Amino acid sequence: MTGPGATVPSPRRRASTATTPLARLTAASARYEIALDRLNRELADEVRACRRAGATWGEIGGCLGVTKQAAQKRWGPAATLR
C-alpha cells in the first residue's frame, strides 16, 4: 500500500525479512554506513556553525574529546581538499 495511510515497516522488521544470518548482517552493515554518513555530515555542519560563531579549534576539540590539531585536521579548510 502506498500513500498517506501506508505503514512503513520498522528497520527491525525489514531486517527480519532477510533469510540468512549473512543476509541480515549485510543489511545491517548497509544501514550502519548510511547512518554513519548522515551523522558525520551533521557533526561537520555543527563544527562549521561553531566556527562561524567564533569557537576556537581548541574549544571544538575539547567538546569532541580530541586535540585542537585533530579537530582542525578533520573539519578544517584543508579537510575539504582531501
PDB file of N, CA and C in Angstrom:
ATOM      1  N   MET A   1       0.844  -1.170   0.000  1.00  0.00           N
ATOM      2  CA  MET A   1       0.000   0.000   0.000  1.00  0.00           C
ATOM      3  C   MET A   1       0.890   1.233   0.000  1.00  0.00           C
ATOM      4  N   THR A   2       0.539   2.213  -0.785  1.00  0.00           N
ATOM      5  CA  THR A   2       1.274   3.466  -0.806  1.00  0.00           C
ATOM      6  C   THR A   2       0.316   4.595  -0.498  1.00  0.00           C
ATOM      7  N   GLY A   3       0.863   5.777  -0.235  1.00  0.00           N
ATOM      8  CA  GLY A   3       0.023   6.929   0.025  1.00  0.00           C
ATOM      9  C   GLY A   3       0.033   7.305   1.491  1.00  0.00           C
ATOM     10  N   PRO A   4      -0.833   8.268   1.856  1.00  0.00           N
ATOM     11  CA  PRO A   4      -0.813   8.808   3.216  1.00  0.00           C
ATOM     12  C   PRO A   4      -1.089   7.776   4.303  1.00  0.00           C
ATOM     13  N   GLY A   5      -1.900   6.770   4.047  1.00  0.00           N
ATOM     14  CA  GLY A   5      -2.231   5.801   5.078  1.00  0.00           C
ATOM     15  C   GLY A   5      -1.293   4.608   5.130  1.00  0.00           C
ATOM     16  N   ALA A   6      -0.259   4.621   4.293  1.00  0.00           N
ATOM     17  CA  ALA A   6       0.652   3.473   4.218  1.00  0.00           C
ATOM     18  C   ALA A   6       1.492   3.380   5.477  1.00  0.00           C
ATOM     19  N   THR A   7       1.773   2.178   5.877  1.00  0.00           N
ATOM     20  CA  THR A   7       2.669   1.981   7.009  1.00  0.00           C
ATOM     21  C   THR A   7       4.028   1.561   6.476  1.00  0.00           C
ATOM     22  N   VAL A   8       5.055   2.064   7.123  1.00  0.00           N
ATOM     23  CA  VAL A   8       6.424   1.734   6.736  1.00  0.00           C
ATOM     24  C   VAL A   8       6.942   0.734   7.745  1.00  0.00           C
ATOM     25  N   PRO A   9       7.429  -0.408   7.272  1.00  0.00           N
ATOM     26  CA  PRO A   9       7.958  -1.384   8.233  1.00  0.00           C
ATOM     27  C   PRO A   9       9.134  -0.811   9.001  1.00  0.00           C
ATOM     28  N   SER A  10       9.223  -1.200  10.263  1.00  0.00           N
ATOM     29  CA  SER A  10      10.343  -0.735  11.074  1.00  0.00           C
ATOM     30  C   SER A  10      11.629  -1.352  10.547  1.00  0.00           C
ATOM     31  N   PRO A  11      12.808  -0.716  10.831  1.00  0.00           N
ATOM     32  CA  PRO A  11      14.081  -1.309  10.394  1.00  0.00           C
ATOM     33  C   PRO A  11      14.246  -2.737  10.899  1.00  0.00           C
ATOM     34  N   ARG A  12      13.792  -3.008  12.114  1.00  0.00           N
ATOM     35  CA  ARG A  12      13.915  -4.355  12.671  1.00  0.00           C
ATOM     36  C   ARG A  12      13.078  -5.322  11.838  1.00  0.00           C
ATOM     37  N   ARG A  13      11.893  -4.902  11.453  1.00  0.00           N
ATOM     38  CA  ARG A  13      11.028  -5.782  10.665  1.00  0.00           C
ATOM     39  C   ARG A  13      11.608  -6.000   9.274  1.00  0.00           C
ATOM     40  N   ARG A  14      12.112  -4.927   8.649  1.00  0.00           N
ATOM     41  CA  ARG A  14      12.726  -5.079   7.326  1.00  0.00           C
ATOM     42  C   ARG A  14      13.909  -6.025   7.404  1.00  0.00           C
ATOM     43  N   ALA A  15      14.721  -5.894   8.463  1.00  0.00           N
ATOM     44  CA  ALA A  15      15.901  -6.746   8.608  1.00  0.00           C
ATOM     45  C   ALA A  15      15.497  -8.211   8.772  1.00  0.00           C
ATOM     46  N   SER A  16      14.347  -8.441   9.401  1.00  0.00           N
ATOM     47  CA  SER A  16      13.951  -9.821   9.649  1.00  0.00           C
ATOM     48  C   SER A  16      13.487 -10.513   8.371  1.00  0.00           C
ATOM     49  N   THR A  17      13.251  -9.758   7.295  1.00  0.00           N
ATOM     50  CA  THR A  17      12.841 -10.390   6.043  1.00  0.00           C
ATOM     51  C   THR A  17      14.017 -11.067   5.352  1.00  0.00           C
ATOM     52  N   ALA A  18      15.235 -10.721   5.718  1.00  0.00           N
ATOM     53  CA  ALA A  18      16.413 -11.411   5.181  1.00  0.00           C
ATOM     54  C   ALA A  18      16.412 -12.824   5.757  1.00  0.00           C
ATOM     55  N   THR A  19      16.729 -13.788   4.924  1.00  0.00           N
ATOM     56  CA  THR A  19      16.538 -15.173   5.335  1.00  0.00           C
ATOM     57  C   THR A  19      17.732 -15.816   6.029  1.00  0.00           C
ATOM     58  N   THR A  20      18.918 -15.279   5.855  1.00  0.00           N
ATOM     59  CA  THR A  20      20.079 -15.912   6.465  1.00  0.00           C
ATOM     60  C   THR A  20      20.798 -14.908   7.368  1.00  0.00           C
ATOM     61  N   PRO A  21      21.553 -15.425   8.318  1.00  0.00           N
ATOM     62  CA  PRO A  21      22.330 -14.513   9.162  1.00  0.00           C
ATOM     63  C   PRO A  21      23.258 -13.601   8.346  1.00  0.00           C
ATOM     64  N   LEU A  22      23.873 -14.126   7.296  1.00  0.00           N
ATOM     65  CA  LEU A  22      24.772 -13.287   6.495  1.00  0.00           C
ATOM     66  C   LEU A  22      24.001 -12.219   5.731  1.00  0.00           C
ATOM     67  N   ALA A  23      22.815 -12.526   5.272  1.00  0.00           N
ATOM     68  CA  ALA A  23      21.992 -11.520   4.587  1.00  0.00           C
ATOM     69  C   ALA A  23      21.579 -10.429   5.569  1.00  0.00           C
ATOM     70  N   ARG A  24      21.221 -10.829   6.802  1.00  0.00           N
ATOM     71  CA  ARG A  24      20.863  -9.834   7.814  1.00  0.00           C
ATOM     72  C   ARG A  24      22.072  -8.983   8.187  1.00  0.00           C
ATOM     73  N   LEU A  25      23.253  -9.596   8.274  1.00  0.00           N
ATOM     74  CA  LEU A  25      24.473  -8.852   8.567  1.00  0.00           C
ATOM     75  C   LEU A  25      24.770  -7.840   7.458  1.00  0.00           C
ATOM     76  N   THR A  26      24.621  -8.263   6.228  1.00  0.00           N
ATOM     77  CA  THR A  26      24.842  -7.362   5.094  1.00  0.00           C
ATOM     78  C   THR A  26      23.883  -6.184   5.147  1.00  0.00           C
ATOM     79  N   ALA A  27      22.615  -6.461   5.432  1.00  0.00           N
ATOM     80  CA  ALA A  27      21.618  -5.389   5.525  1.00  0.00           C
ATOM     81  C   ALA A  27      21.939  -4.447   6.684  1.00  0.00           C
ATOM     82  N   ALA A  28      22.334  -4.996   7.819  1.00  0.00           N
ATOM     83  CA  ALA A  28      22.685  -4.170   8.978  1.00  0.00           C
ATOM     84  C   ALA A  28      23.896  -3.301   8.678  1.00  0.00           C
ATOM     85  N   SER A  29      24.866  -3.862   7.974  1.00  0.00           N
ATOM     86  CA  SER A  29      26.059  -3.105   7.621  1.00  0.00           C
ATOM     87  C   SER A  29      25.711  -1.934   6.711  1.00  0.00           C
ATOM     88  N   ALA A  30      24.814  -2.160   5.771  1.00  0.00           N
ATOM     89  CA  ALA A  30      24.397  -1.080   4.866  1.00  0.00           C
ATOM     90  C   ALA A  30      23.682   0.023   5.649  1.00  0.00           C
ATOM     91  N   ARG A  31      22.806  -0.359   6.577  1.00  0.00           N
ATOM     92  CA  ARG A  31      22.110   0.645   7.387  1.00  0.00           C
ATOM     93  C   ARG A  31      23.101   1.422   8.254  1.00  0.00           C
ATOM     94  N   TYR A  32      24.094   0.728   8.788  1.00  0.00           N
ATOM     95  CA  TYR A  32      25.126   1.375   9.606  1.00  0.00           C
ATOM     96  C   TYR A  32      25.872   2.432   8.796  1.00  0.00           C
ATOM     97  N   GLU A  33      26.285   2.078   7.597  1.00  0.00           N
ATOM     98  CA  GLU A  33      27.033   3.025   6.754  1.00  0.00           C
ATOM     99  C   GLU A  33      26.196   4.251   6.436  1.00  0.00           C
ATOM    100  N   ILE A  34      24.918   4.058   6.156  1.00  0.00           N
ATOM    101  CA  ILE A  34      24.023   5.182   5.855  1.00  0.00           C
ATOM    102  C   ILE A  34      23.892   6.089   7.076  1.00  0.00           C
ATOM    103  N   ALA A  35      23.678   5.491   8.239  1.00  0.00           N
ATOM    104  CA  ALA A  35      23.531   6.274   9.468  1.00  0.00           C
ATOM    105  C   ALA A  35      24.825   7.003   9.812  1.00  0.00           C
ATOM    106  N   LEU A  36      25.951   6.325   9.667  1.00  0.00           N
ATOM    107  CA  LEU A  36      27.246   6.933   9.972  1.00  0.00           C
ATOM    108  C   LEU A  36      27.519   8.122   9.058  1.00  0.00           C
ATOM    109  N   ASP A  37      27.208   7.988   7.785  1.00  0.00           N
ATOM    110  CA  ASP A  37      27.401   9.089   6.845  1.00  0.00           C
ATOM    111  C   ASP A  37      26.534  10.286   7.236  1.00  0.00           C
ATOM    112  N   ARG A  38      25.282  10.028   7.587  1.00  0.00           N
ATOM    113  CA  ARG A  38      24.378  11.109   7.985  1.00  0.00           C
ATOM    114  C   ARG A  38      24.889  11.805   9.242  1.00  0.00           C
ATOM    115  N   LEU A  39      25.340  11.038  10.224  1.00  0.00           N
ATOM    116  CA  LEU A  39      25.836  11.624  11.465  1.00  0.00           C
ATOM    117  C   LEU A  39      27.133  12.397  11.247  1.00  0.00           C
ATOM    118  N   ASN A  40      28.009  11.912  10.387  1.00  0.00           N
ATOM    119  CA  ASN A  40      29.243  12.644  10.088  1.00  0.00           C
ATOM    120  C   ASN A  40      28.938  13.983   9.427  1.00  0.00           C
ATOM    121  N   ARG A  41      27.962  14.002   8.518  1.00  0.00           N
ATOM    122  CA  ARG A  41      27.568  15.269   7.892  1.00  0.00           C
ATOM    123  C   ARG A  41      26.987  16.227   8.923  1.00  0.00           C
ATOM    124  N   GLU A  42      26.161  15.698   9.827  1.00  0.00           N
ATOM    125  CA  GLU A  42      25.571  16.525  10.880  1.00  0.00           C
ATOM    126  C   GLU A  42      26.647  17.107  11.789  1.00  0.00           C
ATOM    127  N   LEU A  43      27.612  16.282  12.161  1.00  0.00           N
ATOM    128  CA  LEU A  43      28.699  16.748  13.017  1.00  0.00           C
ATOM    129  C   LEU A  43      29.508  17.833  12.307  1.00  0.00           C
ATOM    130  N   ALA A  44      29.817  17.635  11.042  1.00  0.00           N
ATOM    131  CA  ALA A  44      30.569  18.635  10.272  1.00  0.00           C
ATOM    132  C   ALA A  44      29.791  19.947  10.197  1.00  0.00           C
ATOM    133  N   ASP A  45      28.483  19.867  10.005  1.00  0.00           N
ATOM    134  CA  ASP A  45      27.651  21.081   9.971  1.00  0.00           C
ATOM    135  C   ASP A  45      27.732  21.824  11.299  1.00  0.00           C
ATOM    136  N   GLU A  46      27.696  21.087  12.393  1.00  0.00           N
ATOM    137  CA  GLU A  46      27.759  21.721  13.712  1.00  0.00           C
ATOM    138  C   GLU A  46      29.134  22.329  13.979  1.00  0.00           C
ATOM    139  N   VAL A  47      30.180  21.659  13.534  1.00  0.00           N
ATOM    140  CA  VAL A  47      31.528  22.220  13.686  1.00  0.00           C
ATOM    141  C   VAL A  47      31.624  23.538  12.903  1.00  0.00           C
ATOM    142  N   ARG A  48      31.115  23.546  11.671  1.00  0.00           N
ATOM    143  CA  ARG A  48      31.139  24.791  10.882  1.00  0.00           C
ATOM    144  C   ARG A  48      30.351  25.893  11.573  1.00  0.00           C
ATOM    145  N   ALA A  49      29.200  25.543  12.155  1.00  0.00           N
ATOM    146  CA  ALA A  49      28.393  26.538  12.870  1.00  0.00           C
ATOM    147  C   ALA A  49      29.158  27.088  14.072  1.00  0.00           C
ATOM    148  N   CYS A  50      29.864  26.220  14.783  1.00  0.00           N
ATOM    149  CA  CYS A  50      30.672  26.676  15.923  1.00  0.00           C
ATOM    150  C   CYS A  50      31.773  27.617  15.467  1.00  0.00           C
ATOM    151  N   ARG A  51      32.431  27.282  14.369  1.00  0.00           N
ATOM    152  CA  ARG A  51      33.499  28.150  13.863  1.00  0.00           C
ATOM    153  C   ARG A  51      32.939  29.517  13.458  1.00  0.00           C
ATOM    154  N   ARG A  52      31.783  29.504  12.778  1.00  0.00           N
ATOM    155  CA  ARG A  52      31.157  30.782  12.385  1.00  0.00           C
ATOM    156  C   ARG A  52      30.785  31.607  13.613  1.00  0.00           C
ATOM    157  N   ALA A  53      30.436  30.932  14.709  1.00  0.00           N
ATOM    158  CA  ALA A  53      30.061  31.618  15.948  1.00  0.00           C
ATOM    159  C   ALA A  53      31.276  32.053  16.758  1.00  0.00           C
ATOM    160  N   GLY A  54      32.477  31.722  16.275  1.00  0.00           N
ATOM    161  CA  GLY A  54      33.689  32.188  16.934  1.00  0.00           C
ATOM    162  C   GLY A  54      34.396  31.188  17.816  1.00  0.00           C
ATOM    163  N   ALA A  55      33.947  29.952  17.842  1.00  0.00           N
ATOM    164  CA  ALA A  55      34.622  28.940  18.664  1.00  0.00           C
ATOM    165  C   ALA A  55      36.006  28.646  18.106  1.00  0.00           C
ATOM    166  N   THR A  56      36.943  28.403  18.992  1.00  0.00           N
ATOM    167  CA  THR A  56      38.301  28.053  18.571  1.00  0.00           C
ATOM    168  C   THR A  56      38.372  26.563  18.298  1.00  0.00           C
ATOM    169  N   TRP A  57      39.428  26.162  17.595  1.00  0.00           N
ATOM    170  CA  TRP A  57      39.628  24.726  17.358  1.00  0.00           C
ATOM    171  C   TRP A  57      39.859  23.994  18.670  1.00  0.00           C
ATOM    172  N   GLY A  58      40.480  24.660  19.637  1.00  0.00           N
ATOM    173  CA  GLY A  58      40.688  24.053  20.950  1.00  0.00           C
ATOM    174  C   GLY A  58      39.372  23.786  21.664  1.00  0.00           C
ATOM    175  N   GLU A  59      38.439  24.742  21.580  1.00  0.00           N
ATOM    176  CA  GLU A  59      37.127  24.559  22.202  1.00  0.00           C
ATOM    177  C   GLU A  59      36.349  23.422  21.517  1.00  0.00           C
ATOM    178  N   ILE A  60      36.402  23.420  20.206  1.00  0.00           N
ATOM    179  CA  ILE A  60      35.708  22.369  19.447  1.00  0.00           C
ATOM    180  C   ILE A  60      36.314  21.011  19.770  1.00  0.00           C
ATOM    181  N   GLY A  61      37.630  20.934  19.738  1.00  0.00           N
ATOM    182  CA  GLY A  61      38.291  19.678  20.077  1.00  0.00           C
ATOM    183  C   GLY A  61      37.947  19.219  21.477  1.00  0.00           C
ATOM    184  N   GLY A  62      37.907  20.158  22.423  1.00  0.00           N
ATOM    185  CA  GLY A  62      37.559  19.806  23.794  1.00  0.00           C
ATOM    186  C   GLY A  62      36.166  19.206  23.900  1.00  0.00           C
ATOM    187  N   CYS A  63      35.210  19.759  23.173  1.00  0.00           N
ATOM    188  CA  CYS A  63      33.847  19.216  23.183  1.00  0.00           C
ATOM    189  C   CYS A  63      33.788  17.820  22.580  1.00  0.00           C
ATOM    190  N   LEU A  64      34.654  17.565  21.630  1.00  0.00           N
ATOM    191  CA  LEU A  64      34.612  16.290  20.911  1.00  0.00           C
ATOM    192  C   LEU A  64      35.620  15.271  21.426  1.00  0.00           C
ATOM    193  N   GLY A  65      36.397  15.668  22.417  1.00  0.00           N
ATOM    194  CA  GLY A  65      37.341  14.724  23.009  1.00  0.00           C
ATOM    195  C   GLY A  65      38.579  14.467  22.168  1.00  0.00           C
ATOM    196  N   VAL A  66      38.960  15.459  21.359  1.00  0.00           N
ATOM    197  CA  VAL A  66      40.173  15.345  20.544  1.00  0.00           C
ATOM    198  C   VAL A  66      40.995  16.614  20.716  1.00  0.00           C
ATOM    199  N   THR A  67      42.217  16.591  20.240  1.00  0.00           N
ATOM    200  CA  THR A  67      43.046  17.788  20.316  1.00  0.00           C
ATOM    201  C   THR A  67      42.573  18.815  19.300  1.00  0.00           C
ATOM    202  N   LYS A  68      43.018  20.055  19.493  1.00  0.00           N
ATOM    203  CA  LYS A  68      42.643  21.086  18.524  1.00  0.00           C
ATOM    204  C   LYS A  68      43.219  20.765  17.146  1.00  0.00           C
ATOM    205  N   GLN A  69      44.401  20.161  17.132  1.00  0.00           N
ATOM    206  CA  GLN A  69      45.004  19.792  15.851  1.00  0.00           C
ATOM    207  C   GLN A  69      44.180  18.721  15.137  1.00  0.00           C
ATOM    208  N   ALA A  70      43.696  17.745  15.900  1.00  0.00           N
ATOM    209  CA  ALA A  70      42.885  16.681  15.303  1.00  0.00           C
ATOM    210  C   ALA A  70      41.571  17.236  14.769  1.00  0.00           C
ATOM    211  N   ALA A  71      40.956  18.148  15.513  1.00  0.00           N
ATOM    212  CA  ALA A  71      39.707  18.759  15.063  1.00  0.00           C
ATOM    213  C   ALA A  71      39.931  19.562  13.782  1.00  0.00           C
ATOM    214  N   GLN A  72      40.982  20.357  13.766  1.00  0.00           N
ATOM    215  CA  GLN A  72      41.258  21.175  12.586  1.00  0.00           C
ATOM    216  C   GLN A  72      41.598  20.296  11.384  1.00  0.00           C
ATOM    217  N   LYS A  73      42.331  19.222  11.610  1.00  0.00           N
ATOM    218  CA  LYS A  73      42.684  18.326  10.505  1.00  0.00           C
ATOM    219  C   LYS A  73      41.436  17.668   9.917  1.00  0.00           C
ATOM    220  N   ARG A  74      40.511  17.261  10.788  1.00  0.00           N
ATOM    221  CA  ARG A  74      39.315  16.563  10.303  1.00  0.00           C
ATOM    222  C   ARG A  74      38.289  17.507   9.684  1.00  0.00           C
ATOM    223  N   TRP A  75      38.081  18.698  10.270  1.00  0.00           N
ATOM    224  CA  TRP A  75      36.997  19.567   9.824  1.00  0.00           C
ATOM    225  C   TRP A  75      37.443  20.910   9.294  1.00  0.00           C
ATOM    226  N   GLY A  76      38.742  21.174   9.292  1.00  0.00           N
ATOM    227  CA  GLY A  76      39.237  22.461   8.820  1.00  0.00           C
ATOM    228  C   GLY A  76      39.194  22.592   7.310  1.00  0.00           C
ATOM    229  N   PRO A  77      39.576  23.754   6.801  1.00  0.00           N
ATOM    230  CA  PRO A  77      39.535  24.013   5.362  1.00  0.00           C
ATOM    231  C   PRO A  77      40.317  22.999   4.537  1.00  0.00           C
ATOM    232  N   ALA A  78      41.441  22.530   5.054  1.00  0.00           N
ATOM    233  CA  ALA A  78      42.241  21.565   4.295  1.00  0.00           C
ATOM    234  C   ALA A  78      41.536  20.218   4.165  1.00  0.00           C
ATOM    235  N   ALA A  79      40.613  19.919   5.071  1.00  0.00           N
ATOM    236  CA  ALA A  79      39.903  18.637   5.033  1.00  0.00           C
ATOM    237  C   ALA A  79      39.042  18.518   3.768  1.00  0.00           C
ATOM    238  N   THR A  80      38.560  19.629   3.266  1.00  0.00           N
ATOM    239  CA  THR A  80      37.718  19.584   2.072  1.00  0.00           C
ATOM    240  C   THR A  80      38.540  19.311   0.814  1.00  0.00           C
ATOM    241  N   LEU A  81      39.851  19.479   0.908  1.00  0.00           N
ATOM    242  CA  LEU A  81      40.707  19.244  -0.248  1.00  0.00           C
ATOM    243  C   LEU A  81      41.064  17.768  -0.401  1.00  0.00           C
ATOM    244  N   ARG A  82      40.873  16.983   0.656  1.00  0.00           N
ATOM    245  CA  ARG A  82      41.213  15.555   0.609  1.00  0.00           C
ATOM    246  C   ARG A  82      40.119  14.733  -0.003  1.00  0.00           C
TER     247      ARG A  82
END
